[in-house]
PDB file of C-alpha atoms in Angstrom:
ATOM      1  CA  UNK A   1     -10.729  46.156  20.470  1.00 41.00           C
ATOM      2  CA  UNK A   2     -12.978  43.797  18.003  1.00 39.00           C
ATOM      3  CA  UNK A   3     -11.023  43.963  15.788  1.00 42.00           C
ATOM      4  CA  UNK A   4      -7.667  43.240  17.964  1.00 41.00           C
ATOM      5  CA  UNK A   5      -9.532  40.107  19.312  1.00 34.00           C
ATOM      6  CA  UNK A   6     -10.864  38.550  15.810  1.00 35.00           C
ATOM      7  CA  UNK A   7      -6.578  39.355  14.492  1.00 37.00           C
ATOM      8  CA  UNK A   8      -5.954  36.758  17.936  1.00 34.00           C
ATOM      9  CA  UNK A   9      -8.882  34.228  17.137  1.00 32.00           C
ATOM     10  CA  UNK A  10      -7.285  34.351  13.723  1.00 32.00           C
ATOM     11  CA  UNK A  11      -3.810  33.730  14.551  1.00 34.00           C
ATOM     12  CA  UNK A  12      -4.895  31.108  16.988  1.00 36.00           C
ATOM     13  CA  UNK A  13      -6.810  29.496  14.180  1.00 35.00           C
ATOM     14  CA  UNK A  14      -3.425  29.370  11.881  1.00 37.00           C
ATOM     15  CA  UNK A  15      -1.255  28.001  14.486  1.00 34.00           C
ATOM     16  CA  UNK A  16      -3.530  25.094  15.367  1.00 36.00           C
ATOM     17  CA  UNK A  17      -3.897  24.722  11.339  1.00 40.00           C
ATOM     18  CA  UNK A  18       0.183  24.343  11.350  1.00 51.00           C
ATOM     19  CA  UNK A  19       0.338  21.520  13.917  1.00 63.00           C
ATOM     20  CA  UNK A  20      -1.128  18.456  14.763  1.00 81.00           C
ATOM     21  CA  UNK A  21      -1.153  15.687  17.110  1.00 88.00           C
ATOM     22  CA  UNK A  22       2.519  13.580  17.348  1.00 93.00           C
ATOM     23  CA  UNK A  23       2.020  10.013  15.713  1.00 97.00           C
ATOM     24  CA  UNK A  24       2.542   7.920  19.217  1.00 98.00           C
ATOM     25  CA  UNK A  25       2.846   4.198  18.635  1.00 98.00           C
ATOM     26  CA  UNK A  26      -0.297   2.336  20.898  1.00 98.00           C
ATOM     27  CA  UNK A  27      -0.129  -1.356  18.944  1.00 98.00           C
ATOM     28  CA  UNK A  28       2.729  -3.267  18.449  1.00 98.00           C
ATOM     29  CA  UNK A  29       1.851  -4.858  15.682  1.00 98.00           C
ATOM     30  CA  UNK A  30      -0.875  -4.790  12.464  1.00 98.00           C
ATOM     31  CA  UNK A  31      -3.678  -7.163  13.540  1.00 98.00           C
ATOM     32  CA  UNK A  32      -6.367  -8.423  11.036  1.00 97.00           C
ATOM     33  CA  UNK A  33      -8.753  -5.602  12.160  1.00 98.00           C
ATOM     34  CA  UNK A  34      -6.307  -3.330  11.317  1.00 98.00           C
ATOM     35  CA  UNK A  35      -5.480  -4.614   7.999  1.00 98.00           C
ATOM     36  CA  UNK A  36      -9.515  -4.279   7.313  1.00 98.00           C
ATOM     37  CA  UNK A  37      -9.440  -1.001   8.125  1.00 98.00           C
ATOM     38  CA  UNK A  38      -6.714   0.354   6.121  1.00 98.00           C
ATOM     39  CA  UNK A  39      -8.846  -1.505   3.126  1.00 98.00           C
ATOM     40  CA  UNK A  40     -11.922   0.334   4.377  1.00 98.00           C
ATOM     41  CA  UNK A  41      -9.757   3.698   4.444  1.00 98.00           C
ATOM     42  CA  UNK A  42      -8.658   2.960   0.723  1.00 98.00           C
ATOM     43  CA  UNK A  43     -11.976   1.578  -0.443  1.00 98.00           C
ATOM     44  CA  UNK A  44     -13.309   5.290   0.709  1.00 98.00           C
ATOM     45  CA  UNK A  45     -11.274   6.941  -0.319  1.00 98.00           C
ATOM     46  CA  UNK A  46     -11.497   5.279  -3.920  1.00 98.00           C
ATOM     47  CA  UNK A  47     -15.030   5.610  -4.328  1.00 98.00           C
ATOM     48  CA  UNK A  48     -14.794   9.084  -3.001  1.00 98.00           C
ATOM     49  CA  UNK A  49     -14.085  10.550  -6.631  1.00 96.00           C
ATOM     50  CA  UNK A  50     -10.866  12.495  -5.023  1.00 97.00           C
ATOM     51  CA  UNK A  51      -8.161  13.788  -7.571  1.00 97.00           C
ATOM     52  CA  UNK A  52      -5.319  14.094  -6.393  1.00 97.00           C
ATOM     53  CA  UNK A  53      -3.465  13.303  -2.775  1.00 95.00           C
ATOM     54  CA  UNK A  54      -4.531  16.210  -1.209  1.00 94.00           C
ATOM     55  CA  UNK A  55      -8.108  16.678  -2.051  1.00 95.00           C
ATOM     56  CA  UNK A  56      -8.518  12.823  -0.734  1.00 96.00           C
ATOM     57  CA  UNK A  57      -7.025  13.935   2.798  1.00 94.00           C
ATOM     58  CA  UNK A  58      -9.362  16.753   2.712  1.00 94.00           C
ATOM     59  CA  UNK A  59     -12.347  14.274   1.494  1.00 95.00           C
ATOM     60  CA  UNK A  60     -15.324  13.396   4.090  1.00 97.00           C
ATOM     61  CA  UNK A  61     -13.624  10.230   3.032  1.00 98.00           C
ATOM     62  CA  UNK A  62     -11.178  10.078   5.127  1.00 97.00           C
ATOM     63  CA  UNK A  63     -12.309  10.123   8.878  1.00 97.00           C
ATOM     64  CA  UNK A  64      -9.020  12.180  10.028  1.00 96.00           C
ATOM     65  CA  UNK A  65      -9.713  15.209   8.013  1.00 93.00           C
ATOM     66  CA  UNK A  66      -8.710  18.662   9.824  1.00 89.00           C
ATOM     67  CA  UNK A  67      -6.049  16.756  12.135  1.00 92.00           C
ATOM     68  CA  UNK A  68      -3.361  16.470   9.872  1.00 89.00           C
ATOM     69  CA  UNK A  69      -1.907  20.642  10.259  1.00 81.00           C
ATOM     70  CA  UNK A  70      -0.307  21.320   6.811  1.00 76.00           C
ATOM     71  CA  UNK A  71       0.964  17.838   5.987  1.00 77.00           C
ATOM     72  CA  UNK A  72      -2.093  17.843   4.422  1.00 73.00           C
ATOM     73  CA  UNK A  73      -0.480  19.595   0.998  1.00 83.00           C
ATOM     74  CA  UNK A  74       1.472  17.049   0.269  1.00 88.00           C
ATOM     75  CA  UNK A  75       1.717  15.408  -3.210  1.00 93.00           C
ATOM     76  CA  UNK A  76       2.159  11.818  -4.242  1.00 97.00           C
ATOM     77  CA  UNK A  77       2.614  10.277  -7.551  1.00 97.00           C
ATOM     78  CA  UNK A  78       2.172   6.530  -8.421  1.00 98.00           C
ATOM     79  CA  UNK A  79       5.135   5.172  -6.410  1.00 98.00           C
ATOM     80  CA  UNK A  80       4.490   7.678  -3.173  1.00 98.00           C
ATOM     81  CA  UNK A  81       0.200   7.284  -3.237  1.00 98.00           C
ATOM     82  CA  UNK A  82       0.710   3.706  -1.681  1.00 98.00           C
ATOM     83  CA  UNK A  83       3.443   4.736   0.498  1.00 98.00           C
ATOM     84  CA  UNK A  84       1.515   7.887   1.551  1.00 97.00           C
ATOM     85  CA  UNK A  85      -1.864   5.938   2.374  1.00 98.00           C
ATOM     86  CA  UNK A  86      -0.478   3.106   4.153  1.00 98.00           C
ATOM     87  CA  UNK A  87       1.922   5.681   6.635  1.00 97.00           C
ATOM     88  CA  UNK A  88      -0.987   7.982   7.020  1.00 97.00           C
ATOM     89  CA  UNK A  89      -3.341   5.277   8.285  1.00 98.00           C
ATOM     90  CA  UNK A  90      -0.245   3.988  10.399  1.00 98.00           C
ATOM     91  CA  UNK A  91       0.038   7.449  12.123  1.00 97.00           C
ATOM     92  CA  UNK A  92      -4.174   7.923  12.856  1.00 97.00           C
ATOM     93  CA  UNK A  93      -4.097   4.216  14.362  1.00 98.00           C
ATOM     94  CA  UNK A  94      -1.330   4.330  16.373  1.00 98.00           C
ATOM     95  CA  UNK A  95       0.426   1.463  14.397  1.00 98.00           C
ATOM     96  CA  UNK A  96       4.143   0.506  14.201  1.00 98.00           C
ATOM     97  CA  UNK A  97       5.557   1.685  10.400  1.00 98.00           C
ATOM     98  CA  UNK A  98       9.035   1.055   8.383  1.00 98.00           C
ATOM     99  CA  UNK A  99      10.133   1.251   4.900  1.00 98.00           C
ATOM    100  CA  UNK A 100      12.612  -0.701   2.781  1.00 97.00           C
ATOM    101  CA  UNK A 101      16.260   1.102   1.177  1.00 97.00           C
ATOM    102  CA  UNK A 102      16.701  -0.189  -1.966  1.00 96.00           C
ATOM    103  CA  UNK A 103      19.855  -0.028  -4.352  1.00 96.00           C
ATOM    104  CA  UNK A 104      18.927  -0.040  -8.001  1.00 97.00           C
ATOM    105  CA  UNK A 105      17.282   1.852 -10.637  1.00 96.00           C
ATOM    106  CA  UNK A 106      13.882   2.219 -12.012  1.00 96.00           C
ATOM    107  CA  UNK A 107      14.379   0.277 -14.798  1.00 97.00           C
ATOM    108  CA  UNK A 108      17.283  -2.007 -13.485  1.00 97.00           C
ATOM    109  CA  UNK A 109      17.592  -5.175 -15.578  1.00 96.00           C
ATOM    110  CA  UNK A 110      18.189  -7.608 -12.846  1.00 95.00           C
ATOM    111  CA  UNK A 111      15.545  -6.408 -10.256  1.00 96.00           C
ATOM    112  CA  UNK A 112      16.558  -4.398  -7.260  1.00 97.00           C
ATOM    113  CA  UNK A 113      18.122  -5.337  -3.670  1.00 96.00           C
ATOM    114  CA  UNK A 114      16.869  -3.900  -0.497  1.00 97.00           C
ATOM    115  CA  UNK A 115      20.185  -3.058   1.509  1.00 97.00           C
ATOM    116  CA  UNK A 116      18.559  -1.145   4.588  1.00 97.00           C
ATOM    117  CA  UNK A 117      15.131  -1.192   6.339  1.00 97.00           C
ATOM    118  CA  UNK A 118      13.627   2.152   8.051  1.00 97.00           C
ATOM    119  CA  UNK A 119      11.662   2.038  11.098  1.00 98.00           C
ATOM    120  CA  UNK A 120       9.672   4.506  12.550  1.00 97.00           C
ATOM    121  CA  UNK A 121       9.603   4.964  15.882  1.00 97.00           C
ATOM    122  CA  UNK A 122       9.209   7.016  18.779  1.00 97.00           C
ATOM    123  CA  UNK A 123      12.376   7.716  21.095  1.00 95.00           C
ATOM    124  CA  UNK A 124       9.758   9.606  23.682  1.00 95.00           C
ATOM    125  CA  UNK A 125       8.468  12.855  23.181  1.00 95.00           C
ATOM    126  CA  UNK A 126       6.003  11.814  20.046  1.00 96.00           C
ATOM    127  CA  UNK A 127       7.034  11.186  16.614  1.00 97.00           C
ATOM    128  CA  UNK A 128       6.359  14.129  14.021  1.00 95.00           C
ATOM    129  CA  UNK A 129       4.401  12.380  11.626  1.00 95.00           C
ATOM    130  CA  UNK A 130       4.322  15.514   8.933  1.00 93.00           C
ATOM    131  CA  UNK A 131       8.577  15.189   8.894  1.00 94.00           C
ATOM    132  CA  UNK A 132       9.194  11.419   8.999  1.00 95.00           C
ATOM    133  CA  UNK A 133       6.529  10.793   6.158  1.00 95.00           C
ATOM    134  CA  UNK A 134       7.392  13.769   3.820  1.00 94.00           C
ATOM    135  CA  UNK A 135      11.226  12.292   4.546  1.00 95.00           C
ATOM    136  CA  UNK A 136       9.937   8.131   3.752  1.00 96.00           C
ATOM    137  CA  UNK A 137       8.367   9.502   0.377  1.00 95.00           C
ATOM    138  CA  UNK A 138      11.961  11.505  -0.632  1.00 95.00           C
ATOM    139  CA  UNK A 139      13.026   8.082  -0.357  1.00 96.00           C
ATOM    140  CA  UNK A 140      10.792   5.714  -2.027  1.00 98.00           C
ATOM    141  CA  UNK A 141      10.374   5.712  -5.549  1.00 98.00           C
ATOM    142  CA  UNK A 142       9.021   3.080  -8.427  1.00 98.00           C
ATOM    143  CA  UNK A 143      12.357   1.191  -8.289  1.00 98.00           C
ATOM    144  CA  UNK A 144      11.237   0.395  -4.672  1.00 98.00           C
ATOM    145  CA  UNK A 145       9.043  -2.162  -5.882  1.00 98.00           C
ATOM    146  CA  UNK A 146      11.038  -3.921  -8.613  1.00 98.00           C
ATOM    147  CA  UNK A 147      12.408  -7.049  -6.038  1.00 97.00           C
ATOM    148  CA  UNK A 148      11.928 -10.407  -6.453  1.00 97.00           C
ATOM    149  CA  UNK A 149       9.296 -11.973  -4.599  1.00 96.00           C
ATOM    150  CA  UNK A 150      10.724 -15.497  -4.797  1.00 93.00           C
ATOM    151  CA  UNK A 151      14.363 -14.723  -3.250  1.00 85.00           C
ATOM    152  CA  UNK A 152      14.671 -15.788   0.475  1.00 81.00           C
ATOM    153  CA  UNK A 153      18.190 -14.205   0.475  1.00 77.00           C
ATOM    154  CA  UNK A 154      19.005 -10.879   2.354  1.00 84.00           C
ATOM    155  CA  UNK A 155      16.302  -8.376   3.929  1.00 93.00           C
ATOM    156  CA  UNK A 156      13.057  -8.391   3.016  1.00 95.00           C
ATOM    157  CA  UNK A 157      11.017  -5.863   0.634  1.00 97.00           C
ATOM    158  CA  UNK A 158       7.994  -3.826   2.444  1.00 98.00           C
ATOM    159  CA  UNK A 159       5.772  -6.368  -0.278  1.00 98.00           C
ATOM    160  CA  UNK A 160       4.964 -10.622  -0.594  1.00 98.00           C
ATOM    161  CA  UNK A 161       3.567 -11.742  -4.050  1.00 98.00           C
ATOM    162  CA  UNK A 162      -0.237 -12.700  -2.550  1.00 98.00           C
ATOM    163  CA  UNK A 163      -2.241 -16.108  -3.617  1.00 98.00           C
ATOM    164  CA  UNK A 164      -4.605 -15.105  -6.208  1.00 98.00           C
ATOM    165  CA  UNK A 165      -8.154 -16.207  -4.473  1.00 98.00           C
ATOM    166  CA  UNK A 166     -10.714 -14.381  -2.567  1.00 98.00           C
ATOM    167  CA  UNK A 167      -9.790 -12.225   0.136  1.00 97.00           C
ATOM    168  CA  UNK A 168      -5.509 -12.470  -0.882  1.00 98.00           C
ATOM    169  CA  UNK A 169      -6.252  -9.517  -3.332  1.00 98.00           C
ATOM    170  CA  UNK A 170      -8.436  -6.939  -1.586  1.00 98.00           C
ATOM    171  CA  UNK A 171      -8.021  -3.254  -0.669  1.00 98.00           C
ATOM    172  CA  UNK A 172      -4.906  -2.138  -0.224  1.00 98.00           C
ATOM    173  CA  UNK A 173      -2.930  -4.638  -2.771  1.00 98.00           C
ATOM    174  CA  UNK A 174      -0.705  -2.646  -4.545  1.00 98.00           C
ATOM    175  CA  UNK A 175      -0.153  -3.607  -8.536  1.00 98.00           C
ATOM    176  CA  UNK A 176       3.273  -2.655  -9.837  1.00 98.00           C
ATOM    177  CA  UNK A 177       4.143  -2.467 -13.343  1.00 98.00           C
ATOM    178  CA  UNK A 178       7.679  -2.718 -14.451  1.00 97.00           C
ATOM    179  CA  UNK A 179       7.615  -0.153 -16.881  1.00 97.00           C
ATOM    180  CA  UNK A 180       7.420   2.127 -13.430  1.00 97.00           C
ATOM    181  CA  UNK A 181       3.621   2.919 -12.863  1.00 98.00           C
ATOM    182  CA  UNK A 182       2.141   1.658  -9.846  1.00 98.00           C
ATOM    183  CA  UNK A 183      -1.826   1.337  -8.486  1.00 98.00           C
ATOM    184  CA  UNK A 184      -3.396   0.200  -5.542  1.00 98.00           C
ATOM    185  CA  UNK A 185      -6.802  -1.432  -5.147  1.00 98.00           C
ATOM    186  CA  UNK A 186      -9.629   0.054  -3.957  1.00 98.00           C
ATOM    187  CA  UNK A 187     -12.258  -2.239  -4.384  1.00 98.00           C
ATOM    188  CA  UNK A 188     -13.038  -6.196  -5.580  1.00 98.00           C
ATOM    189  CA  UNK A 189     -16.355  -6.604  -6.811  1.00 97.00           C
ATOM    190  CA  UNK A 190     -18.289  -9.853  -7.066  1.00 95.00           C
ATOM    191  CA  UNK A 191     -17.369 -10.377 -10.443  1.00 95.00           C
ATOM    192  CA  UNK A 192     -13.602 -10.004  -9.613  1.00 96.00           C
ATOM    193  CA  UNK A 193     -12.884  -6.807 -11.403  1.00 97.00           C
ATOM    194  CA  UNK A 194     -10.032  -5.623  -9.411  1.00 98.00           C
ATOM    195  CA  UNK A 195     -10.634  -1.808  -9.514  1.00 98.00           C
ATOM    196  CA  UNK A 196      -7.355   0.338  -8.557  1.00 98.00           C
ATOM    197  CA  UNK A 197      -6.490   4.012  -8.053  1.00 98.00           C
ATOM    198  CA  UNK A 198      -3.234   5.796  -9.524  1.00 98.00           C
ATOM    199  CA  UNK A 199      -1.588   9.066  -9.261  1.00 98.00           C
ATOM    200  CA  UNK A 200       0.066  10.386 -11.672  1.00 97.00           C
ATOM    201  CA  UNK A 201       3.720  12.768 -12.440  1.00 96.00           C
ATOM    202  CA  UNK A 202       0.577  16.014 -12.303  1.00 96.00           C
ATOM    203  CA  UNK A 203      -0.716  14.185  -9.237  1.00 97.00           C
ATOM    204  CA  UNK A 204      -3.603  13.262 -10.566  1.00 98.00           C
ATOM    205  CA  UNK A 205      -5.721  10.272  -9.563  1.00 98.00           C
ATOM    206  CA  UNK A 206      -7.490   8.441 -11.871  1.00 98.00           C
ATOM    207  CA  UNK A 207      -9.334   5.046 -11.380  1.00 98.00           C
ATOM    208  CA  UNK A 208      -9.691   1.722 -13.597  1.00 98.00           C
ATOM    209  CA  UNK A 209      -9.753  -1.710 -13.564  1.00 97.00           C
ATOM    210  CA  UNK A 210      -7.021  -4.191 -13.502  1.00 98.00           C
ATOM    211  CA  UNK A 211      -6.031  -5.793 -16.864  1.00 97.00           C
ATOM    212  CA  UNK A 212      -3.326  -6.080 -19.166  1.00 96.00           C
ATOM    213  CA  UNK A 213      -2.405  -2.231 -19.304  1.00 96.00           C
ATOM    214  CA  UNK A 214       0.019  -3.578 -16.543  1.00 96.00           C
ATOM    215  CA  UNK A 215       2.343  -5.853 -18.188  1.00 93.00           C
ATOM    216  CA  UNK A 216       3.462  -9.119 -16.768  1.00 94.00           C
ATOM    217  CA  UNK A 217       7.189  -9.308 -16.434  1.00 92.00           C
ATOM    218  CA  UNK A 218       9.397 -11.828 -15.338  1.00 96.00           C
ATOM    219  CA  UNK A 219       9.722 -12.685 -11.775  1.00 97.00           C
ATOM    220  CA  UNK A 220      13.109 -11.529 -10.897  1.00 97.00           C
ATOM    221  CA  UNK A 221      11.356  -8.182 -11.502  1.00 98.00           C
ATOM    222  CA  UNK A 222       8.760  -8.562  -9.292  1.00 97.00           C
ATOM    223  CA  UNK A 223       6.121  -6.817 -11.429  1.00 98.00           C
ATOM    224  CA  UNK A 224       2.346  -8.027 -10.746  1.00 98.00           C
ATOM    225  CA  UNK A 225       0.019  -7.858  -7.676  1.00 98.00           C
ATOM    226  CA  UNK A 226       1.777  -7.126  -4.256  1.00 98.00           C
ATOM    227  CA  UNK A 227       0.597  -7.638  -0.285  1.00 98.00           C
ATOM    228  CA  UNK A 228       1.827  -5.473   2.620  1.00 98.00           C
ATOM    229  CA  UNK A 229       4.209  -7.642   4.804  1.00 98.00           C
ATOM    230  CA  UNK A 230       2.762  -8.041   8.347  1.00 97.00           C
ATOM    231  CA  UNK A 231       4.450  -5.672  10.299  1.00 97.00           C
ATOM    232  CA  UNK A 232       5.558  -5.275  14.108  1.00 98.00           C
ATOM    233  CA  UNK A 233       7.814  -3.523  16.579  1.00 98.00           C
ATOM    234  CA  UNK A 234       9.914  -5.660  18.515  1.00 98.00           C
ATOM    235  CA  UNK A 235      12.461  -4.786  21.273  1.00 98.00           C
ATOM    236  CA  UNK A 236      10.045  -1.819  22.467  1.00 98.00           C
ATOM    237  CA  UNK A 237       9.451  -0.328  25.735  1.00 98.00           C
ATOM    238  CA  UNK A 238       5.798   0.443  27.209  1.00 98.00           C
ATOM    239  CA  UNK A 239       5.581   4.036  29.102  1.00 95.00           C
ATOM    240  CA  UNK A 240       1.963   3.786  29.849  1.00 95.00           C
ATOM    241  CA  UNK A 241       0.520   5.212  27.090  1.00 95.00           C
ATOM    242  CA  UNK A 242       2.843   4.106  23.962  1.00 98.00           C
ATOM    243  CA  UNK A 243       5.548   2.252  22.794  1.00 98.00           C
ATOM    244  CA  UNK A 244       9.071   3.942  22.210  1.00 98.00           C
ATOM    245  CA  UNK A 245      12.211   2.886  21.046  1.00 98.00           C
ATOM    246  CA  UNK A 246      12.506  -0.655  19.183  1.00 98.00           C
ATOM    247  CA  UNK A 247      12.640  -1.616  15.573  1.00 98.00           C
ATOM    248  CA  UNK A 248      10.316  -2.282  13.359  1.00 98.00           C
ATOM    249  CA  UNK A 249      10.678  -5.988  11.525  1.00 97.00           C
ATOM    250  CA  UNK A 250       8.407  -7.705   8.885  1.00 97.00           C
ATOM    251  CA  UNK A 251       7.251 -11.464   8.125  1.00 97.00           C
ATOM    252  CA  UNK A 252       9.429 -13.576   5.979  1.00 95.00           C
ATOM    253  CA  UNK A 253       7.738 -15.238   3.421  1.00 95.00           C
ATOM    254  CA  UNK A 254       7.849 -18.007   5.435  1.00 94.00           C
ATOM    255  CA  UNK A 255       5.619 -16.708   7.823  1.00 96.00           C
ATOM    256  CA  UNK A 256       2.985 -15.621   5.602  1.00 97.00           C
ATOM    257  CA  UNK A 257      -0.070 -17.684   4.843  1.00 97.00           C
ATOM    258  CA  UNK A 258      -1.070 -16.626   1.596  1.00 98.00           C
ATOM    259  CA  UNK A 259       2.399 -16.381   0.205  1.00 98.00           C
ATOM    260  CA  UNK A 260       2.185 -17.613  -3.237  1.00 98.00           C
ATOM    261  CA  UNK A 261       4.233 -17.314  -6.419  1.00 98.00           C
ATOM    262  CA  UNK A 262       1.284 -19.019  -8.543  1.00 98.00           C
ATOM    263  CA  UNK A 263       1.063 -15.418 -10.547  1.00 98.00           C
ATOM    264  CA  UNK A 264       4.630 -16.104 -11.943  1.00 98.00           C
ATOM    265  CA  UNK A 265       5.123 -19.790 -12.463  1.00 98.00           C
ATOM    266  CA  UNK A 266       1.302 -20.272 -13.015  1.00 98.00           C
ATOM    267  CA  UNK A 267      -1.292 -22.990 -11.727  1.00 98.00           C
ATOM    268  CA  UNK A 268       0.970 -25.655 -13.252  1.00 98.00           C
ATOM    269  CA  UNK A 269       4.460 -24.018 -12.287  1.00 97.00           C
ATOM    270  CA  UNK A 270       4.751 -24.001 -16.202  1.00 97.00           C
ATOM    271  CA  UNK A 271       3.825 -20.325 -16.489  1.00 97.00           C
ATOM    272  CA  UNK A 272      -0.217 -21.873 -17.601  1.00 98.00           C
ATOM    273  CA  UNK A 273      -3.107 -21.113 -15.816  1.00 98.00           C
ATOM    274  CA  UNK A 274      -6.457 -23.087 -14.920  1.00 98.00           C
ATOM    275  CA  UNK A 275      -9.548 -22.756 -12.586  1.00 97.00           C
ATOM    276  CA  UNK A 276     -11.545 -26.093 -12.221  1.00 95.00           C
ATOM    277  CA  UNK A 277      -9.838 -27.183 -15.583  1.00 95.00           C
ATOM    278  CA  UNK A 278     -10.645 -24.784 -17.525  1.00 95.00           C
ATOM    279  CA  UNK A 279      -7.329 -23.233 -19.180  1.00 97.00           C
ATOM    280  CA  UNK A 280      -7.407 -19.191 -18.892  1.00 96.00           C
ATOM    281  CA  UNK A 281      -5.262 -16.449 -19.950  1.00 97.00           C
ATOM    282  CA  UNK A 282      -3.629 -14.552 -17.139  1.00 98.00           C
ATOM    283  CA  UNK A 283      -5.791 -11.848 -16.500  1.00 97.00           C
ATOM    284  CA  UNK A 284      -9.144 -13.943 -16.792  1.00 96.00           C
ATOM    285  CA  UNK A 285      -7.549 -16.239 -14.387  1.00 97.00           C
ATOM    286  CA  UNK A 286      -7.003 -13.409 -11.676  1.00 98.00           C
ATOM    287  CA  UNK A 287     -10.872 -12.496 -12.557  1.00 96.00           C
ATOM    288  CA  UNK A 288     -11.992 -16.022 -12.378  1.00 96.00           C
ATOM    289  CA  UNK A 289      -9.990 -17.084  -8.974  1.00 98.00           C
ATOM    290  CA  UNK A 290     -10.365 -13.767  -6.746  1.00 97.00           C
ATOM    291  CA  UNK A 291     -14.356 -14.120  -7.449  1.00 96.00           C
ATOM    292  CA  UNK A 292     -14.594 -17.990  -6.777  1.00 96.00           C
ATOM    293  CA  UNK A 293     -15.137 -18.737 -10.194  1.00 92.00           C
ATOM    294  CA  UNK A 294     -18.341 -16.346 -10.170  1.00 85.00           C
ATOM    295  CA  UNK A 295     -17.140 -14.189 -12.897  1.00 78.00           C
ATOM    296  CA  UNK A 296     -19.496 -13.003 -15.373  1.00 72.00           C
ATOM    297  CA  UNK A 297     -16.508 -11.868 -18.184  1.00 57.00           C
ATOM    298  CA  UNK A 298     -15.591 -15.273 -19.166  1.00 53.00           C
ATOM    299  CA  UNK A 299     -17.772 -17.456 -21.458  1.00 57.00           C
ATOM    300  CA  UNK A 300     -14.843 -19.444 -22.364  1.00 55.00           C
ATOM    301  CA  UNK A 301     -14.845 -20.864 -18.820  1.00 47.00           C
ATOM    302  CA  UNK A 302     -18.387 -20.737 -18.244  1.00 46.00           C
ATOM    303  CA  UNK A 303     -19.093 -23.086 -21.790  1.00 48.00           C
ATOM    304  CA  UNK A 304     -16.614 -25.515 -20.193  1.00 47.00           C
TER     305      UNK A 304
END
């Protein structure tokens, strides 16, 4: 008989382990408070020391821990992590999601085109959030970032190129280089040492700070620092409880305060850069201007 009952508490325990909660769309759109907390989510997540994908969803890090059933071992490499942090905290929060289709290559010579955009949504009974994710991250892939910022033509990419100041680059900015590795930021410290995580083809995370180990490239490209697109579900119905049906749309640069090409064609649209006259390499720049010109790395600027 004991041992009859623990074989049932058992089972129970595995089958509750296999599911979780459906991802049920409650906001209609991604407010400021919820773009703080998805860079509170990364920032713990960063400083957490986790190593891979999976051991950071099983962190004390992350606040959903033990609700995710076995999506949970899942593996992401540099192009997925973003991808798999940003639709995770979508699905927890109750927040609209989508993802762009590109046609290219990883290494295309003329940038990529997005011809399609995803959107996940809920047609009524709950969305399973373990199958559409696993499915977006089949789909995405390095090449999914190389689009030009600058073209207003055709649909937009799931990214804006972000003013480099304080509070444009924060956690959550994604950093893309074109020779297909991709980080996001975890954490901006007062000195403006952009610190970013990135997995790896082992899924491995490892954590450094941003520099010129990601090359510039031209703009066409769209290598460099990248912002999430606001993000909202029009056309959807309210049951009550949730939103279903709809489509999920994003802001065209138009729409976007902070949209700035400044990283490409420079403070003097020459391709030169300088804070309060002083003329700075790239990199020091993006120290310099997302601390406030508090930096303490630069005693070129600080002499003049």
């Amino acid at each position: 008989m004991r041992a009859a009952f623990l074989a049932l508490v058992l089972l129970a325990a595995g089958t509750s382990a296999a599911s979780a909660a459906p991802w049920r769309i409650t906001k209609d759109h991604w407010s400021a408070e919820d773009e703080r907390g998805f860079g509170a989510f990364v920032t713990a997540l960063g400083e957490s020391g986790c190593n891979s994908s999976q051991s950071c969803l099983r962190s004390p890090a992350n606040p959903w821990r033990g609700t995710d059933g076995d999506f949970i071992d899942i593996d992401a490499d540099c192009a997925k992590l973003p991808y798999l942090l940003r639709g995770y905290y979508a699905w927890k929060n109750g927040l609209p999601f989508g993802f762009a289709a590109i046609r290219g290559e990883r290494f295309s010579a003329n940038g990529n085109r997005v011809v399609a955009r995803q959107s996940i949504t809920d047609r009524g009974a709950g969305i399973d959030a373990g199958r559409v994710l696993r499915d977006m991250m089949d789909t995405v892939f390095s090449g999914t970032f190389r689009v030009d910022p600058g073209s207003p033509d055709g649909l937009p990419s799931d990214f804006y190129s972000p003013a480099i100041r304080p509070g444009s680059i924060r956690p959550g900015t994604v950093i893309y280089d074109t020779n297909a590795h991709i980080g996001i930021v975890y954490k901006v410290d007062q000195s403006g040492r952009v610190h970013y995580m990135d997995a790896h083809p082992d899924f491995t995370i490892t954590r450094s700070v941003y520099g010129a180990q990601f090359g510039r490239s031209p703009m066409h490209l769209g290598g460099g620092l990248k912002n999430w697109r606001p993000m909202r579900l029009a056309g959807a119905r309210w049951n009550g409880r949730s939103f279903t049906g709809g489509e999920v749309v994003v802001a065209p640069q138009r729409q976007i305060s902070d949209y700035s090409l400044v990283q490409y064609l420079g403070t003097d649209g020459r391709g030169n850069f300088a804070y309060n006259g002083a003329a700075l390499g790239y990199y020091e720049y993006v120290r310099v201007a997302v601390s406030g010109g508090r930096t303490d790395f630069n005693p070129l600027y600080e002499l003049q």
